[in-house]
Amino acid sequence: MKGLTPLLVLLALPAAVPADSSTQDFWNGGPGVPGPVSYWSNSFAGCDSIEYGHPYIVELVISNVFHWIHSTGPGADEMVIVDTDGDGDPDVVGVQATWARVSHWENLDGSGLNWARTIIADSLQSTWSIDAVDMDEDGDWDLVVSTFDGPRWLENTSGGDWIEHEIGALEYIWSIRAGDIDGDGDSDVTCGRSGTDGLILWYENFDGAGGIWIEHQVSDDYNFTYCIRICDLDNDQDSDILIGKGTVSKIVWFENLDGLGGAWQPHLVCDEVHGGYQGFPLFGLEAADMDDDGDNDVLAAASDPYTVTGMVIWVENADGVGETWVKHSIDNNLSGAFSVDCADLDGDGDMDAMACSGGEWGERLVAWYENVTGNALNWHRHELDSSIWWAADVMGYDLDLDGDMDAVYSDGVAGVRWYEFSRATSGWLESSILDPPGGSQEQWTDLSWEATTPAGTGLTFQVRASNDPGDMGEWSAEMAAPGSLAPYLPDPAWYFQYRVNLSTADPPLTPILDKVTVLYDLMGTPGGGESSGPSLRILSGNPSPGAVTLDVYLPEAGQADLRIFDIAGRVVAHPLSGQIEAGHHQLTVTDLPSGCYQAVMITGGCSTEAELVILTR
């Protein structure tokens, strides 16, 4: 068959039956398969408080508890989370463009369960964007907001009273951010026009107190700037500017050449996140170290209502200085993708992603994406809320101050909400009952596993074996380390089952199971001795990661023909045909793509079969 070049290795073995094994390293098929099964696939019997949805690992589940911040009326188009009143807990401030106002939600007791709302501004035209900064350096949090009349900042005078100050006259601003652009230690402001003249400006906080502002131009060539961020993308320790351009969802960053904001050089990050059109461009943009290599990458979301599609991506800062960028997909199927953020939501030390979507044509969803392997190349989607109408903004923040991250998000037309993340402290998973091919009892000899157990977490195994799959008996004592099964299963038995127990004393940390393997020796047919007829058994793990090793047994010399069929009934490998000696023979077939196969051996007018599963990572 074209593209398949199976490699055959045939070894004549002594008459003794070789040690066999069965491996499980996929669980994403879920529970509900008690067995018996001839091999472990990607399913299992049952579990409690276990996350198994991504292909390669088992870990303690993260539960999500829903809470309201504001349940009546519109939420916010964009939010910031800071301690505005200085009482030691985080509050939420949001802008609402349609209602021309800025709302403040006070976290009354620090639990995140009791909130009081006040309106701190109600006459700002089209307030789409907000950021928080200590603008006047008086030790409390102030706010900067975009309006269609120009950038403004709101002075926090007492934690409850606010004074509006004008920054500049640039009209039709959609996005605004504050940061130290000229390196003088105080906070400046940058913003871009949402229209067609392409203006991107930054405003120098000349007196350091927000009283005197000087306007500087960054560019006049990038129209429809719907997202703007301040970050260091070339690792030279000054503030650069990152923008999301409209019409074709292009991402560009401007290098702060002199570190003072006096000269700027544009660099392309991504030519097109998504084929959107004017009016529905890129709205979600953040900079963060997504792959944990020490430099800032870019996270973005964009969508197209004409095709009812949307996507979440991250763009790798491949050379660390913002010259070479590589685009990676997180989710290619999030229609109406609107806002993004990133945080370590599962507490495993790497950066996860968040996104939301909504509107008349969007998916109306808030989701977070687990960075499964830590290098941002494998993502697992977790859906938080599908009841939202217009998910306008999403953020990761420890809102209840319990040491783990939570998800805070806003429905532009129906309130502000948050999900409390909480890792289970214990859980278990029980495998399907294993009955290996070969038609004999097994002496279960060893159990090994590969796992990660951070300090404060634990992972143990229990086992049981029986000649009756309906009565497997009691679980053994717990095994804390891989090793011999002799103290736990001294007698041969037909059937085998494992149970893995996970625990943590330090949520959100969790133990992680990658692989488990049981070794066994075939004991022959009941009553002892070798099997009386030909047999075909799988010696490698099943599922197998790309190569499968088979044991062929003939009680006497003769002709044998072995073929491997795919699920369509086509022969994809023909590793054995001809005269072979009596006894056991091993052969290995490689280069089979992922899939389900049937191995069929015909000898002496008899047919022997074995089911194979290939799962290549």
JSON list of C-alpha atoms in Angstrom, two decimals, residues 85-191:
[
{"chain": "A", "resi": 85, "resn": "ASP", "atom": "CA", "xyz": [-10.68, 51.78, 47.92]},
{"chain": "A", "resi": 86, "resn": "GLY", "atom": "CA", "xyz": [-7.45, 50.63, 49.56]},
{"chain": "A", "resi": 87, "resn": "ASP", "atom": "CA", "xyz": [-9.03, 48.00, 51.81]},
{"chain": "A", "resi": 88, "resn": "GLY", "atom": "CA", "xyz": [-6.79, 45.16, 50.64]},
{"chain": "A", "resi": 89, "resn": "ASP", "atom": "CA", "xyz": [-9.17, 43.31, 48.34]},
{"chain": "A", "resi": 90, "resn": "PRO", "atom": "CA", "xyz": [-9.75, 43.65, 44.58]},
{"chain": "A", "resi": 91, "resn": "ASP", "atom": "CA", "xyz": [-12.62, 45.71, 43.20]},
{"chain": "A", "resi": 92, "resn": "VAL", "atom": "CA", "xyz": [-13.95, 45.82, 39.63]},
{"chain": "A", "resi": 93, "resn": "VAL", "atom": "CA", "xyz": [-14.33, 48.91, 37.43]},
{"chain": "A", "resi": 94, "resn": "GLY", "atom": "CA", "xyz": [-15.92, 48.77, 33.99]},
{"chain": "A", "resi": 95, "resn": "VAL", "atom": "CA", "xyz": [-16.81, 51.10, 31.13]},
{"chain": "A", "resi": 96, "resn": "GLN", "atom": "CA", "xyz": [-20.15, 50.97, 29.32]},
{"chain": "A", "resi": 97, "resn": "ALA", "atom": "CA", "xyz": [-20.02, 52.77, 25.97]},
{"chain": "A", "resi": 98, "resn": "THR", "atom": "CA", "xyz": [-23.73, 52.77, 25.14]},
{"chain": "A", "resi": 99, "resn": "TRP", "atom": "CA", "xyz": [-24.63, 54.29, 28.51]},
{"chain": "A", "resi": 100, "resn": "ALA", "atom": "CA", "xyz": [-21.62, 56.69, 28.54]},
{"chain": "A", "resi": 101, "resn": "ARG", "atom": "CA", "xyz": [-20.64, 55.69, 32.04]},
{"chain": "A", "resi": 102, "resn": "VAL", "atom": "CA", "xyz": [-18.01, 54.13, 34.27]},
{"chain": "A", "resi": 103, "resn": "SER", "atom": "CA", "xyz": [-19.24, 51.72, 36.97]},
{"chain": "A", "resi": 104, "resn": "HIS", "atom": "CA", "xyz": [-17.42, 50.69, 40.13]},
{"chain": "A", "resi": 105, "resn": "TRP", "atom": "CA", "xyz": [-18.21, 47.44, 41.97]},
{"chain": "A", "resi": 106, "resn": "GLU", "atom": "CA", "xyz": [-16.84, 47.36, 45.51]},
{"chain": "A", "resi": 107, "resn": "ASN", "atom": "CA", "xyz": [-15.84, 43.97, 46.92]},
{"chain": "A", "resi": 108, "resn": "LEU", "atom": "CA", "xyz": [-17.49, 44.56, 50.30]},
{"chain": "A", "resi": 109, "resn": "ASP", "atom": "CA", "xyz": [-16.01, 41.80, 52.43]},
{"chain": "A", "resi": 110, "resn": "GLY", "atom": "CA", "xyz": [-13.15, 40.50, 50.27]},
{"chain": "A", "resi": 111, "resn": "SER", "atom": "CA", "xyz": [-14.90, 37.21, 49.54]},
{"chain": "A", "resi": 112, "resn": "GLY", "atom": "CA", "xyz": [-16.08, 38.16, 46.06]},
{"chain": "A", "resi": 113, "resn": "LEU", "atom": "CA", "xyz": [-19.63, 37.25, 47.08]},
{"chain": "A", "resi": 114, "resn": "ASN", "atom": "CA", "xyz": [-20.96, 40.66, 48.16]},
{"chain": "A", "resi": 115, "resn": "TRP", "atom": "CA", "xyz": [-20.74, 43.72, 45.92]},
{"chain": "A", "resi": 116, "resn": "ALA", "atom": "CA", "xyz": [-21.94, 47.32, 45.91]},
{"chain": "A", "resi": 117, "resn": "ARG", "atom": "CA", "xyz": [-22.17, 49.29, 42.67]},
{"chain": "A", "resi": 118, "resn": "THR", "atom": "CA", "xyz": [-21.64, 53.02, 42.20]},
{"chain": "A", "resi": 119, "resn": "ILE", "atom": "CA", "xyz": [-21.54, 55.14, 39.04]},
{"chain": "A", "resi": 120, "resn": "ILE", "atom": "CA", "xyz": [-18.35, 57.20, 39.02]},
{"chain": "A", "resi": 121, "resn": "ALA", "atom": "CA", "xyz": [-18.92, 58.89, 35.63]},
{"chain": "A", "resi": 122, "resn": "ASP", "atom": "CA", "xyz": [-22.04, 59.08, 33.46]},
{"chain": "A", "resi": 123, "resn": "SER", "atom": "CA", "xyz": [-21.38, 61.64, 30.73]},
{"chain": "A", "resi": 124, "resn": "LEU", "atom": "CA", "xyz": [-18.38, 60.26, 28.83]},
{"chain": "A", "resi": 125, "resn": "GLN", "atom": "CA", "xyz": [-19.22, 59.65, 25.18]},
{"chain": "A", "resi": 126, "resn": "SER", "atom": "CA", "xyz": [-18.55, 56.07, 23.96]},
{"chain": "A", "resi": 127, "resn": "THR", "atom": "CA", "xyz": [-16.29, 54.87, 26.76]},
{"chain": "A", "resi": 128, "resn": "TRP", "atom": "CA", "xyz": [-15.06, 51.63, 25.21]},
{"chain": "A", "resi": 129, "resn": "SER", "atom": "CA", "xyz": [-11.75, 51.09, 27.02]},
{"chain": "A", "resi": 130, "resn": "ILE", "atom": "CA", "xyz": [-10.25, 51.48, 30.49]},
{"chain": "A", "resi": 131, "resn": "ASP", "atom": "CA", "xyz": [-6.94, 51.00, 32.29]},
{"chain": "A", "resi": 132, "resn": "ALA", "atom": "CA", "xyz": [-5.78, 51.56, 35.88]},
{"chain": "A", "resi": 133, "resn": "VAL", "atom": "CA", "xyz": [-2.64, 53.36, 37.04]},
{"chain": "A", "resi": 134, "resn": "ASP", "atom": "CA", "xyz": [-1.46, 55.69, 39.80]},
{"chain": "A", "resi": 135, "resn": "MET", "atom": "CA", "xyz": [-1.38, 58.72, 37.53]},
{"chain": "A", "resi": 136, "resn": "ASP", "atom": "CA", "xyz": [-0.64, 61.37, 40.15]},
{"chain": "A", "resi": 137, "resn": "GLU", "atom": "CA", "xyz": [1.64, 59.15, 42.26]},
{"chain": "A", "resi": 138, "resn": "ASP", "atom": "CA", "xyz": [-0.35, 59.64, 45.45]},
{"chain": "A", "resi": 139, "resn": "GLY", "atom": "CA", "xyz": [-0.50, 55.95, 46.32]},
{"chain": "A", "resi": 140, "resn": "ASP", "atom": "CA", "xyz": [-3.97, 55.02, 45.06]},
{"chain": "A", "resi": 141, "resn": "TRP", "atom": "CA", "xyz": [-5.36, 53.71, 41.79]},
{"chain": "A", "resi": 142, "resn": "ASP", "atom": "CA", "xyz": [-6.60, 56.16, 39.20]},
{"chain": "A", "resi": 143, "resn": "LEU", "atom": "CA", "xyz": [-8.30, 55.33, 35.90]},
{"chain": "A", "resi": 144, "resn": "VAL", "atom": "CA", "xyz": [-7.72, 56.21, 32.25]},
{"chain": "A", "resi": 145, "resn": "VAL", "atom": "CA", "xyz": [-10.63, 55.87, 29.83]},
{"chain": "A", "resi": 146, "resn": "SER", "atom": "CA", "xyz": [-11.13, 56.25, 26.10]},
{"chain": "A", "resi": 147, "resn": "THR", "atom": "CA", "xyz": [-13.93, 58.42, 24.80]},
{"chain": "A", "resi": 148, "resn": "PHE", "atom": "CA", "xyz": [-14.93, 59.63, 21.36]},
{"chain": "A", "resi": 149, "resn": "ASP", "atom": "CA", "xyz": [-14.17, 63.15, 22.66]},
{"chain": "A", "resi": 150, "resn": "GLY", "atom": "CA", "xyz": [-10.59, 62.24, 23.60]},
{"chain": "A", "resi": 151, "resn": "PRO", "atom": "CA", "xyz": [-8.60, 60.42, 26.32]},
{"chain": "A", "resi": 152, "resn": "ARG", "atom": "CA", "xyz": [-9.48, 61.17, 29.93]},
{"chain": "A", "resi": 153, "resn": "TRP", "atom": "CA", "xyz": [-8.21, 60.17, 33.36]},
{"chain": "A", "resi": 154, "resn": "LEU", "atom": "CA", "xyz": [-10.28, 59.92, 36.53]},
{"chain": "A", "resi": 155, "resn": "GLU", "atom": "CA", "xyz": [-8.51, 60.95, 39.72]},
{"chain": "A", "resi": 156, "resn": "ASN", "atom": "CA", "xyz": [-9.24, 58.80, 42.77]},
{"chain": "A", "resi": 157, "resn": "THR", "atom": "CA", "xyz": [-9.46, 61.35, 45.57]},
{"chain": "A", "resi": 158, "resn": "SER", "atom": "CA", "xyz": [-10.76, 59.24, 48.45]},
{"chain": "A", "resi": 159, "resn": "GLY", "atom": "CA", "xyz": [-11.60, 55.78, 47.20]},
{"chain": "A", "resi": 160, "resn": "GLY", "atom": "CA", "xyz": [-15.11, 56.95, 46.44]},
{"chain": "A", "resi": 161, "resn": "ASP", "atom": "CA", "xyz": [-14.86, 60.36, 44.82]},
{"chain": "A", "resi": 162, "resn": "TRP", "atom": "CA", "xyz": [-13.47, 60.86, 41.32]},
{"chain": "A", "resi": 163, "resn": "ILE", "atom": "CA", "xyz": [-12.40, 63.96, 39.36]},
{"chain": "A", "resi": 164, "resn": "GLU", "atom": "CA", "xyz": [-12.29, 63.92, 35.55]},
{"chain": "A", "resi": 165, "resn": "HIS", "atom": "CA", "xyz": [-9.19, 65.32, 33.78]},
{"chain": "A", "resi": 166, "resn": "GLU", "atom": "CA", "xyz": [-8.61, 65.82, 30.06]},
{"chain": "A", "resi": 167, "resn": "ILE", "atom": "CA", "xyz": [-5.47, 64.24, 28.58]},
{"chain": "A", "resi": 168, "resn": "GLY", "atom": "CA", "xyz": [-5.75, 65.16, 24.90]},
{"chain": "A", "resi": 169, "resn": "ALA", "atom": "CA", "xyz": [-8.02, 65.93, 21.98]},
{"chain": "A", "resi": 170, "resn": "LEU", "atom": "CA", "xyz": [-7.70, 62.80, 19.81]},
{"chain": "A", "resi": 171, "resn": "GLU", "atom": "CA", "xyz": [-11.28, 61.83, 18.97]},
{"chain": "A", "resi": 172, "resn": "TYR", "atom": "CA", "xyz": [-12.91, 58.47, 18.28]},
{"chain": "A", "resi": 173, "resn": "ILE", "atom": "CA", "xyz": [-10.63, 56.42, 20.49]},
{"chain": "A", "resi": 174, "resn": "TRP", "atom": "CA", "xyz": [-11.52, 52.76, 20.92]},
{"chain": "A", "resi": 175, "resn": "SER", "atom": "CA", "xyz": [-8.61, 51.48, 23.05]},
{"chain": "A", "resi": 176, "resn": "ILE", "atom": "CA", "xyz": [-6.34, 53.11, 25.63]},
{"chain": "A", "resi": 177, "resn": "ARG", "atom": "CA", "xyz": [-3.48, 52.00, 27.88]},
{"chain": "A", "resi": 178, "resn": "ALA", "atom": "CA", "xyz": [-1.20, 53.62, 30.47]},
{"chain": "A", "resi": 179, "resn": "GLY", "atom": "CA", "xyz": [2.49, 52.96, 31.11]},
{"chain": "A", "resi": 180, "resn": "ASP", "atom": "CA", "xyz": [5.90, 54.58, 31.35]},
{"chain": "A", "resi": 181, "resn": "ILE", "atom": "CA", "xyz": [6.72, 55.18, 27.68]},
{"chain": "A", "resi": 182, "resn": "ASP", "atom": "CA", "xyz": [9.59, 57.67, 28.07]},
{"chain": "A", "resi": 183, "resn": "GLY", "atom": "CA", "xyz": [11.34, 55.92, 30.95]},
{"chain": "A", "resi": 184, "resn": "ASP", "atom": "CA", "xyz": [11.08, 58.78, 33.44]},
{"chain": "A", "resi": 185, "resn": "GLY", "atom": "CA", "xyz": [9.26, 56.79, 36.11]},
{"chain": "A", "resi": 186, "resn": "ASP", "atom": "CA", "xyz": [5.74, 58.16, 35.75]},
{"chain": "A", "resi": 187, "resn": "SER", "atom": "CA", "xyz": [2.75, 56.91, 33.76]},
{"chain": "A", "resi": 188, "resn": "ASP", "atom": "CA", "xyz": [2.05, 58.09, 30.23]},
{"chain": "A", "resi": 189, "resn": "VAL", "atom": "CA", "xyz": [-0.87, 57.18, 27.96]},
{"chain": "A", "resi": 190, "resn": "THR", "atom": "CA", "xyz": [-1.19, 55.77, 24.44]},
{"chain": "A", "resi": 191, "resn": "CYS", "atom": "CA", "xyz": [-4.26, 55.43, 22.24]}
]
